[in-house]
Short mmCIF file of C-alpha atoms in Angstrom, two decimals:
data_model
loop_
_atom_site.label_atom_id
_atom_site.label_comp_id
_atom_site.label_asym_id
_atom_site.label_seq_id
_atom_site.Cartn_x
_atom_site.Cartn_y
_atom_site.Cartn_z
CA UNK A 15 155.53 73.32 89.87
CA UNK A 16 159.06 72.96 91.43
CA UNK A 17 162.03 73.06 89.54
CA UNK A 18 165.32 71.04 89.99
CA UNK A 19 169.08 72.76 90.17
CA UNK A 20 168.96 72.76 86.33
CA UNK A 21 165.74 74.40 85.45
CA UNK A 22 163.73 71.31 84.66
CA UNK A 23 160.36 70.27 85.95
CA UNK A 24 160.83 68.81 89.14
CA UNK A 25 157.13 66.27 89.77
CA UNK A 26 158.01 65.16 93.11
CA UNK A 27 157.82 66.42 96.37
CA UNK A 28 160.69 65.79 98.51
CA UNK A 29 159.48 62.95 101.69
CA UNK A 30 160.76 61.48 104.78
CA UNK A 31 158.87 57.94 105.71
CA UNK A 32 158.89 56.82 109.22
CA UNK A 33 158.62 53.04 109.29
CA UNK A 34 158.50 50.10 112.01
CA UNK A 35 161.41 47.52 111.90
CA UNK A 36 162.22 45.10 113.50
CA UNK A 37 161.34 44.65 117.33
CA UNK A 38 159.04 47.32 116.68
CA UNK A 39 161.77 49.83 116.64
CA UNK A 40 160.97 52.75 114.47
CA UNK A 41 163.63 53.71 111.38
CA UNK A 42 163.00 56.49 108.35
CA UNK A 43 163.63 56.92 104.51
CA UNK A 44 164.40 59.00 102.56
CA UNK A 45 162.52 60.10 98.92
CA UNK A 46 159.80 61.18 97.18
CA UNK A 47 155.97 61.14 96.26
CA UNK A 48 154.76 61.87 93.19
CA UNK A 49 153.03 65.86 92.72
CA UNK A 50 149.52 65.78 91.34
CA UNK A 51 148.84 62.79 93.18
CA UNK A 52 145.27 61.85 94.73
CA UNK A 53 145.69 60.32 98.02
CA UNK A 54 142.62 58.57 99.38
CA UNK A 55 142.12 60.37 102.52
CA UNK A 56 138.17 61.66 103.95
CA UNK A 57 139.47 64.59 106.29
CA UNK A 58 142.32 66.34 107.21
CA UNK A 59 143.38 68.95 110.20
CA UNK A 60 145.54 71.36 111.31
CA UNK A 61 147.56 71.77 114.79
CA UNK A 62 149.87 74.35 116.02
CA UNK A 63 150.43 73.29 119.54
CA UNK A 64 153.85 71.98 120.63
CA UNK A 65 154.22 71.20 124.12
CA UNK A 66 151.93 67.67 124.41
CA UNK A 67 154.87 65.37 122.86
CA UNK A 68 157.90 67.38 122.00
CA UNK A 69 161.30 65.26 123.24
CA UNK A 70 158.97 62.42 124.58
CA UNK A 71 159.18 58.95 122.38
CA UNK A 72 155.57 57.80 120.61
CA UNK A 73 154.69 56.39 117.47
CA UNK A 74 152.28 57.84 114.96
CA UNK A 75 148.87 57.51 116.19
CA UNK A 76 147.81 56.12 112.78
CA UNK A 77 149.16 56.23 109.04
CA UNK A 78 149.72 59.72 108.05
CA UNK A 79 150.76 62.30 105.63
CA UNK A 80 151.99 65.79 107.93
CA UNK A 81 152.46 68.70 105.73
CA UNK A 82 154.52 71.39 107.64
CA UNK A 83 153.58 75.03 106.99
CA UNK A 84 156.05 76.28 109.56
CA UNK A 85 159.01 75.22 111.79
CA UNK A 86 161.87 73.45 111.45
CA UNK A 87 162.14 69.82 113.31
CA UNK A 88 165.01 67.35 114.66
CA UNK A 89 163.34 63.56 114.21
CA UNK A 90 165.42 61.16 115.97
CA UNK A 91 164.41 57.43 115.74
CA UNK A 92 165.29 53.76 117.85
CA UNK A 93 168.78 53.84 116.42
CA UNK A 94 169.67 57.31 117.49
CA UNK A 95 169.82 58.43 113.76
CA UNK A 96 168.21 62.00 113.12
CA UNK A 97 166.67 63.79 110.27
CA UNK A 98 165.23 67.47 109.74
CA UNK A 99 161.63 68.39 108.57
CA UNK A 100 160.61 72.17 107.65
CA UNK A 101 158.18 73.30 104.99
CA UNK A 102 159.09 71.53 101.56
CA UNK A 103 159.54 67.96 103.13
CA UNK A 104 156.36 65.72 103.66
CA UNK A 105 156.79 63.64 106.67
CA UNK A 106 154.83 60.15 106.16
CA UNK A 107 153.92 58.46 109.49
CA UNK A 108 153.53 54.83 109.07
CA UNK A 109 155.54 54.05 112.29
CA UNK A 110 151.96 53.02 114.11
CA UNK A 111 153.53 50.30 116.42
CA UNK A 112 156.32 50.25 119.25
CA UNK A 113 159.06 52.94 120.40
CA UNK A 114 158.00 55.17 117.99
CA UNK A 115 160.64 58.17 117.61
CA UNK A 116 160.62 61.76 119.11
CA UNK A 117 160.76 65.47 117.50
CA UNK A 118 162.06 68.43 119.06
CA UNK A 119 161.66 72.50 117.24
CA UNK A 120 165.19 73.70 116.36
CA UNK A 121 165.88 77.29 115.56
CA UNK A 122 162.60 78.94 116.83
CA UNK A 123 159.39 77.46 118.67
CA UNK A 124 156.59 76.99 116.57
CA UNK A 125 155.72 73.79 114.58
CA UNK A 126 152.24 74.37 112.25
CA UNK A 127 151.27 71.47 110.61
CA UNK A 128 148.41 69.73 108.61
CA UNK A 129 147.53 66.20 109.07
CA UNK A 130 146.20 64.10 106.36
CA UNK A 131 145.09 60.54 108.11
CA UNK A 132 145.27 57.52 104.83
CA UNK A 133 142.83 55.21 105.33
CA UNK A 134 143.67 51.97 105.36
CA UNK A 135 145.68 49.88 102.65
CA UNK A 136 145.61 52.96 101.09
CA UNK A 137 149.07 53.22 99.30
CA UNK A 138 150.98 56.45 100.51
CA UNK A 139 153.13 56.71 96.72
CA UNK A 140 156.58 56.98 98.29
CA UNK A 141 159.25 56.03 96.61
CA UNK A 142 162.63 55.44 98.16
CA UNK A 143 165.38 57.36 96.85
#
């Protein structure tokens, strides 16, 4: 179990939501999801390859949890506004519809990752900071 900055039993994970605004145009928050959690989800799988949609703007094939086991990532979404994933940081993909947003590797080249699909209406127990 994590701790916080003061020693105390930290039971969330730290999480970035992408999510589809207006227009379709694709926006993120910022917060949390609960540790010890079960998310209703039949298979998962892994990925390591990088060059198939690096830089190039798509939304998330379907609703998804991506766990990143190594790499460091620039999002960028509709608006232009940017946010960083590495390992510690779930990335939820509910952005599903429209521009979608784009990723790109910063300091190094490799991006693994593990893919959790949610099936659908399945809540994905983020909370918004």
């Amino acid at each position: 179990m994590s701790t916080d900055q003061a020693g105390t039993p930290n039971n969330y994970l730290k999480a970035i939501r992408l999510i589809n605004i207006e227009e379709n145009k694709c926006a993120f928050e910022i917060g949390k999801i609960p540790i010890r959690q079960h998310i209703n989800a039949n298979y998962f799988f892994a990925q390591t390859d990088v060059s198939t949609l690096e830089k190039i703007p798509h939304p998330a094939p379907r609703r998804q949890y991506v766990i990143t086991l190594k790499g460091k990532l620039r999002f960028t979404v509709s608006n232009g506004d940017t946010f960083i994933i590495e390992p510690g940081i779930v990335l939820i993909a509910n952005d599903t519809a429209g521009e979608g947003h784009t990723w790109e590797i910063v300091g190094g080249n490799e991006w693994e990752r593990i893919y959790i699909p949610l099936e659908d209406n399945t809540n994905d127990y983020f909370m918004a900071d």
